[in-house]
Amino acid sequence: MNQAAGDIIQLISSAPSLGHQPGMESIVAPYGQLPRVIRGRASLLDELTDAVLRPHPHPRVHVLHGIGGSGKTTVALEVARRAQTSMPVWWVSAAGADTLSSGMRQLALALGADIEQIQLAWSGQASASDLVWSLLDARTDHWLLVVDNADDSQLLAPAHGRVAGGTGWIRHPRSARGTLLVTRRSRDPRLWGTWAELRLVDQLSPEDGAQVLLDLVGATAGSESDAQALATDLQGLPLALRLAGAYLRESVTQPPWPGTSPVRSFAAYQRTLRSRFTLLDTTPPGQYEDRTQQELITRTWELSLDLLHAQGKDQPRPLLRLLAHLADAPIPFVLLLDPAILSDSPEVGPITFEQLHRALTSLADLALIDMTTRPDPNPDNPLAYTLSLHALVRATNREHPQVVARRPEYLDVLGASMHKVTDALDPDEPAAWPAWQFLAPHASSLLELLATSVDIDRETARELSRAAQGSADYFGALGMYERAETEYRAVLDVQRLVIGEDHPDTLSTRHNLAYTLRDRGMLEAAETEYRDVLAVRRRVLGEEHAKTLVTRNQLARVYREQGRYEEAEEEFRNVLAAQRLTLGEQNLDTLITRSNLASMYFVSRKLDEAEAEYRDILATERRALGEDHLESLVTHGNLARVLAEQGRFDQAEAEYRDVLSAETRVLGDEHPDTLTTRHNLAATLAAQGRQAQARKEFQAVLEARERLLGPDHPNTRQTGTALALLAAPPDEPV
């Protein structure tokens, strides 16, 4: 790992506030996004607040619909703010599959679901939506749940069902004390059935729109009548009004350079907008289509970018277009926007860190992006700094004709950026998980864009595929096997199209997919996938190539888990013989296969043979790799497990304590391997009847695993179950 990568890991590792509950979305309403004054929504806000605060039998589901940029989220936020002192309020974003799933999982935790329930639901073995709604319906107090940006109906409905059926994420609360508030663009009464009330969040009147402009700019930009005229042309769209107000607030500070004509007033902005947007003159008020609204927003932010150009700032425009290719999720711009990579791009051109910061600040000043600094004890943590785009600003930029024409170039820049960052982050390493939490949605979004592009660059495809594969590995490390499988299959679709079925990267992804299928308990599917990969690797690489032998080793592990012990042992022996011949006795792959073969002795209850083999492997690993190498420590732990299984608990405890001491020194006291050893030590203490000590150890491991791995990780669930099964501790000193 290079120094830069090490620095990234060091900074992220020192940020515990971002490392808790990896992959979880906050379910606290983002009240900081509220404007100082909300104009033109008094009646709607009062009606919704009354519906939330007072128990009404019907309806308990309110759908706020309206065109993009109409202020639906602002209305929902204000209702949530008013309700928060009287009841629990939860906020879940449905902008994408990841954010919706993570938010609902966090909600289940907040509602009191135990670790085993969550693991079953989010591994696909039970219904996650049933779990959440059973907990909501069981509450006896008032509560409010907001599901924001619920535009994708397929995410809301159950598999092979409809939203109106009320069995997906959106349901009618059984209690008159619960309220569900949903924001989305489309009205579509057929989607909701009869149990939801649809409420239009319409454009603002000219009078209210003028007040929004005056709130932002003040009277220096012109009269109230001028503001009303501009608000009319902006169709009372709050997002457009915000962009125009931010523009005028910025333009008043622009010097009157020779050859420039600063737009400083409502009237001047209106004239300029009309010269760019002829549809304003030809479409009757109230009859604008979505395309017209999007074009209006495009013209508005283009005027803002023109202002920056007039100020000599040319880099914000390509930066905004670049950012529009990322997902509807917080963007960790300190990690992703590397001036060295941007400078090599013809889209952005030479740029320094200082220039990059100024360009982003300029975009934020004009309300084109929102920059957020998250609370963190370490101000040097790059993940504390994120930015976001309004969904409509993202969409209009992403689909701008000039951007579509240059999409391969933008994807090339982002591919290089993603590759540089993710290549330094081991998805299996908890220290890297906070970064993956932010990066995974963008890796998926970029891969999806790449898959729909006409002109796909081979190197860009490889870089983005590897980043997306890393995110799949991350989901697998968290125990989110179903999500990992989905990501692997998306990566495979691109790899097969661009680099071919037989490419090493494609085979690596298929190999990891098979690993995930095995973890999901889908052993037949895993076997099929491993056999297919093995056939290609035998043909392309040869029978005794190292990767071919690794696949054979993993296939034998599937046999073992299927209970086909004779086949597994025979294959482990065959692989081991080939590895000894081609790789040598002290090669890491050879030693791993020896450990797998030793495990066959263990499951076959040949404990003496298992002990002898593990001792011999451990001696070889210590000579070849060193006492503190990870594989040496794993084998040492396996030896301790055999001793415990033989009933030699005193010896097992001593070995576990030796392993624990080494792992704490080498890996740290909260590394997953360290926690595994501590869990096994606790089990050994329990087997000796020292239950108070065992309970103390299990509790410490459980707290650490919940914090580092998340409460729904299989290892966390294992420790929670072990703790629950312990009898009440006798009165013994701890």
XYZ file of C-alpha atoms in Angstrom:
734
model
C 0.000 0.000 0.000
C 1.391 3.396 -0.946
C 1.809 6.269 1.502
C -1.258 8.116 0.233
C -3.412 5.051 0.756
C -1.955 4.588 4.211
C -2.760 8.179 5.040
C -6.380 7.684 3.942
C -6.754 4.608 6.140
C -5.082 6.353 9.084
C -7.394 9.351 8.845
C -10.505 7.226 8.489
C -9.473 4.838 11.267
C -9.199 7.703 13.722
C -12.805 8.697 13.139
C -14.947 6.518 15.413
C -18.049 8.610 14.906
C -18.142 7.561 11.256
C -17.275 3.951 11.927
C -20.323 3.009 13.956
C -22.936 0.799 12.387
C -21.402 0.589 8.921
C -23.760 0.898 6.009
C -26.449 2.533 8.138
C -28.289 5.655 7.079
C -29.194 8.294 9.638
C -32.925 8.327 10.316
C -32.852 11.777 11.903
C -34.651 14.400 9.823
C -32.161 16.844 8.179
C -33.600 19.951 9.813
C -30.550 21.970 8.785
C -31.924 22.074 5.231
C -34.929 24.161 6.268
C -34.972 27.774 5.031
C -35.298 30.582 7.567
C -38.833 31.350 6.373
C -41.213 29.093 4.424
C -43.482 31.047 2.102
C -46.856 30.090 0.680
C -47.359 26.832 2.578
C -49.171 27.967 5.744
C -52.482 26.198 5.104
C -50.887 22.962 3.913
C -48.480 22.916 6.868
C -51.256 23.558 9.390
C -53.441 20.810 7.916
C -50.615 18.271 7.915
C -49.458 19.222 11.403
C -52.995 18.790 12.723
C -53.268 15.408 11.006
C -50.038 14.274 12.654
C -50.626 15.640 16.157
C -54.282 14.672 16.537
C -55.436 11.027 16.310
C -57.624 10.589 13.242
C -58.911 7.195 12.069
C -58.369 8.049 8.390
C -56.215 8.758 6.569
C -52.882 8.032 8.231
C -50.849 8.100 5.000
C -50.260 11.438 3.276
C -48.490 11.557 -0.088
C -46.971 14.935 -0.949
C -46.662 15.044 -4.722
C -45.528 17.708 -7.140
C -42.972 18.447 -9.809
C -39.283 18.293 -9.010
C -38.111 21.380 -7.159
C -41.567 22.284 -5.831
C -40.503 22.027 -2.188
C -42.049 18.703 -1.121
C -39.103 17.832 1.105
C -39.218 21.284 2.717
C -42.892 20.805 3.613
C -42.203 17.357 5.078
C -39.237 18.709 7.046
C -41.278 21.508 8.571
C -44.030 19.084 9.606
C -41.360 16.840 11.147
C -39.848 19.815 12.987
C -43.208 20.766 14.447
C -43.915 17.185 15.530
C -40.514 16.276 16.989
C -41.227 17.692 20.461
C -44.401 15.613 20.786
C -43.426 12.241 19.348
C -40.609 10.194 17.817
C -39.929 11.206 14.215
C -38.006 9.021 11.756
C -36.756 10.070 8.317
C -35.905 7.503 5.633
C -34.640 8.369 2.157
C -36.040 6.268 -0.685
C -33.794 7.906 -3.289
C -32.154 4.535 -4.001
C -32.266 0.874 -3.021
C -29.254 1.201 -0.712
C -30.518 4.223 1.206
C -34.029 2.785 1.588
C -32.797 -0.611 2.786
C -30.209 0.861 5.168
C -32.660 3.409 6.533
C -35.339 0.812 7.192
C -32.780 -1.457 8.855
C -31.769 1.392 11.132
C -35.454 2.048 11.841
C -35.959 -1.591 12.813
C -33.118 -1.241 15.312
C -34.593 1.958 16.719
C -37.929 0.183 17.131
C -36.336 -2.579 19.204
C -35.722 -5.420 16.757
C -33.129 -7.883 17.999
C -30.047 -8.844 16.061
C -31.348 -12.242 14.961
C -34.577 -10.737 13.584
C -32.635 -8.186 11.552
C -30.180 -10.759 10.258
C -32.991 -13.018 9.062
C -34.869 -10.144 7.438
C -31.953 -8.477 5.670
C -30.346 -11.718 4.517
C -33.526 -12.520 2.593
C -34.735 -15.315 4.889
C -37.686 -13.276 6.214
C -39.610 -10.151 5.216
C -37.849 -6.944 6.234
C -40.938 -4.815 5.574
C -43.093 -7.146 7.697
C -40.604 -6.786 10.548
C -40.575 -2.977 10.433
C -44.341 -2.649 10.207
C -45.045 -5.193 12.940
C -42.900 -3.067 15.254
C -44.540 0.189 14.142
C -48.047 -1.207 14.549
C -47.216 -2.492 18.031
C -46.458 1.010 19.330
C -48.998 2.719 21.567
C -47.612 6.256 21.300
C -47.854 8.860 18.547
C -45.179 8.571 15.864
C -44.288 10.012 12.457
C -42.364 8.273 9.679
C -41.294 10.280 6.621
C -40.247 8.434 3.455
C -38.606 11.054 1.235
C -37.980 10.947 -2.529
C -40.096 7.818 -3.034
C -40.155 8.176 -6.826
C -39.266 4.580 -7.716
C -42.457 2.585 -7.134
C -40.626 -0.719 -7.593
C -38.578 -0.024 -4.461
C -41.727 0.563 -2.420
C -43.722 -2.488 -3.538
C -43.134 -6.078 -2.402
C -41.694 -8.577 -4.843
C -44.346 -9.454 -7.430
C -46.809 -7.099 -5.713
C -48.177 -3.561 -5.806
C -47.896 -0.624 -3.416
C -51.701 -0.485 -3.161
C -51.687 -3.969 -1.663
C -50.140 -2.546 1.508
C -47.570 -5.309 2.001
C -44.400 -3.446 0.986
C -42.508 -0.604 2.636
C -45.520 1.741 2.347
C -48.544 0.651 4.392
C -51.486 2.158 6.234
C -50.707 2.226 9.984
C -53.096 0.100 12.021
C -52.948 2.544 14.916
C -54.662 5.929 14.713
C -51.594 7.344 16.470
C -49.134 6.614 13.680
C -48.667 8.736 10.559
C -46.743 8.058 7.354
C -45.687 11.011 5.200
C -44.371 10.239 1.693
C -42.834 12.645 -0.837
C -42.679 11.837 -4.553
C -43.149 13.526 -7.918
C -45.893 11.432 -9.498
C -49.502 11.560 -8.281
C -50.908 8.341 -9.854
C -53.912 7.495 -7.608
C -53.900 3.910 -8.918
C -50.578 3.333 -7.169
C -51.998 4.005 -3.699
C -55.454 2.504 -3.668
C -57.953 4.124 -1.298
C -55.937 4.358 1.920
C -53.661 7.318 1.114
C -54.515 11.000 0.845
C -52.764 12.730 -2.048
C -51.733 16.334 -1.392
C -50.362 18.512 -4.175
C -47.372 20.715 -3.366
C -47.986 23.256 -6.096
C -45.909 26.125 -7.439
C -45.928 29.301 -5.366
C -48.072 32.284 -6.286
C -46.297 35.345 -7.754
C -46.715 37.104 -4.404
C -45.204 34.258 -2.377
C -42.501 33.678 -4.979
C -41.565 37.353 -4.776
C -41.195 37.055 -1.008
C -38.812 34.120 -1.453
C -36.658 36.266 -3.749
C -36.771 39.239 -1.380
C -35.859 36.991 1.568
C -32.736 35.915 -0.308
C -31.683 39.194 -1.949
C -33.441 42.059 -0.236
C -34.825 45.173 -1.873
C -31.527 46.106 -3.552
C -32.436 43.977 -6.595
C -35.657 45.845 -7.348
C -39.250 46.380 -6.354
C -41.761 43.823 -5.161
C -43.571 44.048 -8.490
C -40.310 43.259 -10.310
C -39.815 40.297 -7.990
C -43.342 39.101 -8.744
C -42.723 39.331 -12.472
C -39.563 37.244 -12.146
C -41.316 34.746 -9.860
C -44.007 34.359 -12.522
C -41.418 33.556 -15.171
C -39.803 31.105 -12.747
C -43.249 29.486 -12.457
C -43.244 29.756 -8.677
C -40.812 26.842 -8.512
C -38.979 27.059 -5.135
C -35.793 25.481 -6.485
C -35.645 27.955 -9.393
C -36.390 30.848 -7.024
C -33.603 29.710 -4.726
C -31.122 29.494 -7.608
C -32.125 32.919 -8.933
C -31.915 34.492 -5.491
C -28.489 33.006 -4.862
C -27.357 34.315 -8.267
C -28.489 37.883 -7.545
C -27.032 37.797 -4.050
C -23.681 36.869 -5.560
C -23.822 39.219 -8.551
C -24.103 42.383 -6.454
C -20.462 41.879 -5.452
C -19.213 41.519 -9.038
C -17.098 44.504 -10.186
C -18.213 46.157 -13.463
C -15.287 44.938 -15.532
C -14.986 46.441 -19.042
C -16.990 44.424 -21.554
C -19.239 42.827 -18.912
C -22.848 43.560 -18.054
C -23.537 42.256 -14.555
C -27.097 41.114 -13.935
C -27.935 42.714 -10.609
C -31.715 43.155 -10.580
C -34.893 41.107 -10.806
C -35.771 42.802 -14.096
C -32.341 42.192 -15.635
C -32.424 38.534 -14.569
C -35.885 38.198 -16.126
C -34.701 39.695 -19.423
C -31.688 37.412 -19.526
C -33.781 34.371 -18.673
C -36.318 35.187 -21.393
C -33.576 35.536 -23.972
C -32.458 31.986 -23.083
C -35.854 30.365 -22.630
C -38.413 31.024 -25.376
C -40.937 28.554 -23.908
C -41.754 31.193 -21.299
C -43.459 33.210 -24.026
C -45.273 30.340 -25.726
C -46.618 28.116 -22.945
C -49.732 29.289 -21.054
C -49.367 29.565 -17.249
C -50.341 26.359 -15.445
C -49.799 24.153 -18.532
C -46.096 23.429 -18.210
C -44.968 19.882 -18.767
C -42.172 18.233 -16.787
C -39.812 18.820 -19.714
C -40.529 22.535 -19.518
C -39.827 22.585 -15.790
C -36.545 20.772 -16.284
C -35.533 23.138 -19.074
C -36.327 26.092 -16.832
C -34.078 24.710 -14.101
C -31.379 24.108 -16.716
C -31.528 27.725 -17.873
C -31.462 28.945 -14.281
C -28.337 27.076 -13.283
C -26.714 27.856 -16.628
C -27.159 31.567 -15.814
C -25.477 30.943 -12.466
C -22.561 29.234 -14.189
C -22.355 32.106 -16.682
C -21.989 34.454 -13.730
C -19.040 32.448 -12.459
C -17.538 32.483 -15.954
C -17.838 36.274 -16.016
C -15.939 36.297 -12.717
C -13.139 34.304 -14.344
C -14.215 30.998 -12.787
C -14.437 28.418 -15.564
C -13.913 25.253 -13.515
C -17.253 25.132 -11.622
C -19.220 24.212 -14.784
C -17.340 20.991 -15.633
C -17.132 20.120 -11.931
C -20.908 20.338 -11.579
C -21.359 18.170 -14.662
C -18.866 15.682 -13.287
C -20.626 15.512 -9.913
C -23.972 14.954 -11.648
C -22.776 11.485 -12.701
C -22.600 10.332 -9.075
C -25.440 8.840 -7.033
C -28.166 10.615 -5.098
C -26.161 10.195 -1.902
C -23.578 12.240 0.046
C -20.396 12.650 -1.999
C -17.092 12.408 -0.053
C -15.438 15.005 -2.253
C -12.120 15.092 -0.383
C -11.627 11.431 -1.291
C -13.071 11.442 -4.789
C -11.932 14.752 -6.278
C -8.202 14.410 -6.793
C -6.673 17.518 -8.426
C -3.983 15.385 -10.079
C -6.605 13.292 -11.890
C -8.829 16.277 -12.640
C -5.859 18.184 -14.072
C -5.186 15.411 -16.578
C -8.758 15.644 -17.810
C -9.639 17.912 -20.742
C -13.030 18.388 -19.082
C -11.638 20.209 -16.033
C -8.032 21.053 -16.844
C -5.195 22.089 -14.516
C -6.481 22.678 -10.996
C -4.925 22.860 -7.531
C -6.435 21.945 -4.173
C -7.035 25.629 -3.476
C -8.699 26.198 -6.852
C -10.836 23.093 -6.379
C -12.023 24.325 -2.994
C -12.840 27.763 -4.394
C -14.753 26.217 -7.307
C -16.853 24.062 -4.982
C -17.467 26.997 -2.657
C -18.634 29.050 -5.636
C -21.136 26.332 -6.569
C -22.369 26.226 -2.978
C -22.718 30.013 -2.819
C -25.037 29.824 -5.827
C -27.066 26.987 -4.235
C -26.047 24.537 -6.970
C -24.570 22.164 -4.386
C -24.855 21.821 -0.614
C -21.613 21.322 1.312
C -21.839 19.664 4.713
C -19.276 19.223 7.468
C -20.269 16.350 9.718
C -19.406 16.463 13.436
C -16.193 14.565 13.973
C -13.504 14.636 16.669
C -10.841 14.588 13.962
C -11.062 17.627 11.650
C -8.619 15.940 9.258
C -10.975 13.035 8.569
C -11.844 13.330 4.841
C -15.193 11.616 5.389
C -16.406 14.492 7.538
C -16.757 16.629 4.413
C -19.488 15.802 1.900
C -21.567 17.553 -0.715
C -24.902 16.851 -2.367
C -26.925 18.009 -5.373
C -30.649 18.543 -5.633
C -32.120 15.651 -7.609
C -33.390 17.971 -10.352
C -30.056 19.782 -10.679
C -28.368 16.394 -10.971
C -30.842 15.112 -13.547
C -30.768 18.209 -15.755
C -26.983 18.335 -15.711
C -26.581 14.623 -16.350
C -28.899 14.712 -19.373
C -27.641 18.006 -20.818
C -26.808 17.369 -24.510
C -23.215 18.538 -24.087
C -22.787 16.234 -21.091
C -24.306 13.235 -22.868
C -21.943 13.810 -25.782
C -18.954 13.880 -23.424
C -20.132 11.162 -21.030
C -17.260 8.770 -21.831
C -14.776 11.476 -20.820
C -16.587 12.170 -17.543
C -16.773 8.460 -16.757
C -13.083 8.172 -17.555
C -12.242 10.804 -14.915
C -14.516 9.239 -12.319
C -13.248 5.761 -13.139
C -9.669 6.843 -12.472
C -10.743 8.590 -9.264
C -12.760 5.644 -7.968
C -9.991 3.213 -8.829
C -7.337 5.246 -7.005
C -9.420 5.488 -3.844
C -10.967 2.024 -3.725
C -7.758 0.233 -4.691
C -6.322 1.424 -1.368
C -9.310 0.261 0.694
C -9.549 -3.415 1.666
C -13.286 -4.220 1.855
C -12.575 -6.871 4.494
C -10.834 -4.368 6.774
C -13.182 -2.595 9.245
C -10.960 0.495 9.208
C -11.982 0.995 5.572
C -15.706 0.428 6.049
C -16.641 4.056 6.810
C -15.161 5.017 3.436
C -16.944 2.173 1.654
C -20.213 3.288 3.250
C -19.909 6.551 1.302
C -18.321 5.137 -1.855
C -20.514 2.078 -2.509
C -23.596 3.969 -3.806
C -21.440 5.932 -6.236
C -19.625 2.833 -7.482
C -23.007 1.252 -8.249
C -24.365 4.405 -9.915
C -21.331 4.814 -12.157
C -21.447 1.164 -13.208
C -25.122 1.563 -14.101
C -24.339 4.646 -16.202
C -21.494 2.813 -17.878
C -23.773 -0.097 -18.769
C -26.135 2.264 -20.624
C -23.393 4.136 -22.477
C -22.930 3.624 -26.189
C -19.177 4.152 -26.292
C -17.562 2.177 -23.454
C -13.828 2.558 -22.909
C -12.223 -0.737 -21.938
C -9.943 0.717 -19.243
C -12.745 2.807 -17.737
C -14.937 -0.291 -17.638
C -12.214 -2.219 -15.808
C -11.703 0.557 -13.246
C -15.390 1.055 -12.519
C -16.022 -2.697 -12.441
C -13.258 -3.179 -9.895
C -14.664 -0.375 -7.741
C -18.137 -1.920 -7.894
C -16.683 -5.336 -7.123
C -15.036 -3.766 -4.071
C -18.421 -2.486 -2.940
C -19.829 -6.001 -3.391
C -16.971 -7.370 -1.280
C -17.831 -4.713 1.332
C -21.472 -5.786 1.458
C -20.339 -9.377 1.825
C -18.013 -8.457 4.693
C -20.981 -6.859 6.460
C -23.014 -10.031 6.050
C -25.335 -8.370 3.504
C -25.041 -11.335 1.167
C -28.145 -10.651 -0.901
C -26.927 -7.111 -1.663
C -23.462 -8.455 -2.446
C -24.908 -10.961 -4.903
C -26.834 -8.186 -6.691
C -23.670 -6.104 -7.026
C -21.578 -9.007 -8.306
C -24.161 -9.794 -10.978
C -24.244 -6.142 -12.100
C -20.454 -6.151 -12.376
C -20.570 -9.372 -14.377
C -23.026 -7.887 -16.863
C -20.527 -5.135 -17.695
C -17.461 -7.368 -17.654
C -18.993 -9.913 -19.995
C -19.956 -7.148 -22.407
C -16.676 -5.251 -22.385
C -13.813 -7.593 -21.487
C -15.336 -11.003 -22.139
C -16.287 -14.164 -20.308
C -12.744 -15.498 -20.073
C -11.016 -12.343 -18.786
C -9.271 -12.807 -15.398
C -11.324 -9.979 -13.855
C -14.565 -11.629 -14.974
C -13.478 -14.959 -13.533
C -12.474 -13.263 -10.278
C -15.949 -11.725 -9.969
C -17.624 -15.062 -10.682
C -15.383 -16.690 -8.087
C -16.422 -14.087 -5.489
C -20.071 -14.509 -6.484
C -19.786 -18.229 -5.801
C -18.235 -17.444 -2.413
C -21.244 -15.232 -1.603
C -23.712 -17.869 -2.746
C -22.038 -20.302 -0.381
C -22.285 -17.764 2.462
C -26.005 -17.414 1.692
C -26.372 -21.168 2.092
C -27.118 -21.600 -1.631
C -24.701 -24.481 -1.903
C -25.984 -25.972 -5.170
C -25.778 -22.590 -6.907
C -22.310 -22.019 -5.451
C -21.178 -25.416 -6.687
C -22.478 -24.682 -10.190
C -20.716 -21.324 -10.302
C -17.432 -22.742 -9.012
C -17.598 -25.559 -11.577
C -18.159 -23.066 -14.408
C -15.239 -20.905 -13.254
C -13.090 -23.987 -12.842
C -13.824 -25.154 -16.392
C -12.741 -21.799 -17.841
C -9.649 -21.535 -15.646
C -8.600 -25.043 -16.608
C -8.995 -24.181 -20.278
C -7.428 -20.710 -20.142
C -4.854 -21.035 -17.348
C -4.191 -24.749 -17.119
C -4.910 -27.519 -14.631
C -2.146 -26.608 -12.194
C -2.276 -22.815 -12.323
C -2.461 -21.256 -8.842
C -5.905 -19.697 -9.441
C -7.265 -22.944 -10.843
C -6.171 -24.710 -7.682
C -7.736 -21.998 -5.488
C -11.088 -22.563 -7.207
C -10.775 -26.321 -6.704
C -10.030 -25.654 -3.032
C -13.166 -23.517 -2.668
C -15.258 -26.113 -4.485
C -14.060 -28.692 -1.977
C -15.224 -26.373 0.829
C -18.705 -26.471 -0.705
C -18.558 -30.275 -0.661
C -17.632 -30.128 3.016
C -20.572 -27.852 3.862
C -22.901 -30.140 1.886
C -21.800 -33.012 4.112
C -19.985 -34.726 1.235
C -16.975 -35.322 3.446
C -15.310 -38.067 1.423
C -15.422 -35.997 -1.787
C -14.213 -32.914 0.059
C -11.305 -34.704 1.690
C -10.279 -36.363 -1.589
C -10.322 -33.025 -3.431
C -8.415 -31.246 -0.661
C -5.760 -33.973 -0.899
C -5.546 -33.684 -4.699
C -5.281 -29.892 -4.585
C -2.690 -30.077 -1.837
C -0.564 -32.519 -3.825
C -0.634 -30.215 -6.869
C 0.165 -27.126 -4.792
C 3.082 -28.832 -3.098
C 4.440 -29.757 -6.514
C 3.912 -26.398 -8.258
C 3.955 -23.831 -5.445
C 5.987 -25.471 -2.724
C 5.318 -26.592 0.826
C 5.598 -23.121 2.327
C 3.386 -21.242 -0.158
C 0.413 -19.504 1.452
C -2.159 -21.218 -0.801
C -0.624 -24.580 0.073
C -0.857 -23.875 3.778
C -4.500 -22.757 3.470
C -5.387 -26.021 1.737
C -3.601 -27.956 4.474
C -5.753 -26.127 7.026
C -8.885 -27.027 5.090
C -7.797 -30.654 5.045
C -7.186 -30.496 8.786
C -10.717 -29.168 9.194
C -11.960 -32.415 7.631
C -10.355 -34.320 10.480
C -12.152 -31.999 12.874
C -15.632 -32.425 11.349
C -15.033 -36.186 11.087
C -14.193 -36.217 14.814
C -10.651 -37.381 14.084
C -9.440 -34.952 16.711
C -6.004 -36.513 17.272
C -5.237 -36.301 13.543
C -6.573 -32.731 13.446
C -4.359 -31.727 16.360
C -1.268 -33.272 14.807
C -1.925 -31.631 11.432
C -2.593 -28.191 12.915
C 0.584 -28.401 14.999
C 2.620 -29.314 11.906
C 0.998 -26.559 9.809
C 1.616 -24.034 12.583
C 5.284 -24.959 12.783
C 5.648 -24.566 8.995
C 3.805 -21.234 8.968
C 5.929 -19.866 11.770
C 9.086 -20.805 9.863
C 7.863 -19.541 6.487
C 5.676 -16.607 7.468
C 6.566 -15.745 11.050
C 4.771 -16.234 14.358
C 2.703 -13.085 13.998
C 1.527 -13.646 10.417
C -2.260 -13.705 10.130
C -2.355 -17.281 8.822
C -0.140 -18.423 11.693
C -2.527 -16.843 14.168
C -5.571 -18.414 12.455
C -3.981 -21.870 12.610
C -3.018 -21.340 16.251
C -6.665 -20.511 16.981
C -7.821 -23.637 15.136
C -5.463 -25.711 17.263
C -6.960 -24.213 20.414
C -10.425 -25.092 19.115
C -9.411 -28.742 18.676
C -8.069 -28.836 22.228
C -11.348 -27.428 23.536
C -13.302 -30.015 21.543
C -11.161 -32.728 23.156
C -12.185 -31.409 26.557
C -8.682 -30.121 27.331
C -10.067 -26.769 28.418
C -7.078 -25.617 30.482
C -4.736 -26.101 27.519
C -7.261 -24.567 25.112
C -7.591 -21.518 27.343
C -3.824 -21.089 27.478
C -3.530 -21.333 23.676
C -6.418 -18.903 23.138
C -4.811 -16.412 25.507
C -1.515 -16.673 23.592
C -3.325 -16.058 20.305
C -5.294 -13.194 21.823
C -2.141 -11.538 23.107
C -0.482 -11.744 19.679
C -3.578 -10.559 17.790
C -4.044 -7.635 20.153
C -0.426 -6.636 19.586
C -0.460 -7.116 15.805
C -4.036 -6.329 14.793
C -5.449 -4.331 17.669
C -7.986 -5.281 20.297
C -11.020 -4.686 18.052
C -9.939 -6.401 14.835
C -12.477 -9.050 13.714
C -9.927 -11.854 14.162
C -9.131 -10.637 17.679
C -12.811 -10.585 18.545
C -13.260 -14.111 17.136
C -10.519 -15.405 19.423
C -12.027 -13.574 22.379
C -15.423 -15.111 21.572
C -13.890 -18.593 21.480
C -12.079 -17.916 24.751
C -15.399 -16.951 26.333
C -16.941 -20.205 25.095
C -14.058 -22.138 26.665
C -14.584 -20.348 29.974
C -18.290 -21.208 29.830
C -17.461 -24.866 29.165
C -15.399 -24.855 32.376
C -18.379 -23.556 34.344
C -16.871 -20.082 34.756
C -20.033 -18.447 33.523
C -19.596 -15.032 35.116
C -16.244 -14.613 33.377
C -17.669 -15.970 30.139
C -20.624 -13.591 30.327
C -18.289 -10.641 30.841
C -16.191 -11.657 27.814
C -19.203 -12.298 25.581
C -20.706 -8.940 26.557
C -17.487 -7.099 25.693
C -17.222 -8.910 22.349
C -20.878 -8.230 21.566
C -20.512 -4.501 22.230
C -17.391 -4.303 20.051
C -18.961 -6.297 17.213
C -22.128 -4.205 17.285
C -20.010 -1.084 17.042
C -17.592 -2.289 14.374
C -19.469 -4.878 12.323
C -23.013 -3.697 12.849
C -25.751 -5.495 14.779
C -26.909 -7.643 11.863
C -23.533 -9.147 10.971
C -23.463 -12.952 11.398
C -20.564 -12.756 13.863
C -22.441 -10.236 15.994
C -25.515 -12.446 15.934
C -23.401 -15.465 16.932
C -22.070 -13.695 20.022
C -25.513 -12.382 20.961
C -26.931 -15.900 20.780
C -24.090 -17.334 22.878
C -24.641 -14.675 25.526
C -28.381 -15.311 25.590
C -27.862 -19.061 26.007
C -25.680 -18.662 29.069
C -27.457 -19.565 32.261
C -27.627 -16.940 34.988
C -24.086 -16.655 36.362
C -23.449 -18.260 39.729
C -22.037 -16.223 42.577
C -18.435 -16.505 41.572
C -15.836 -13.733 41.468
C -15.079 -12.303 38.045
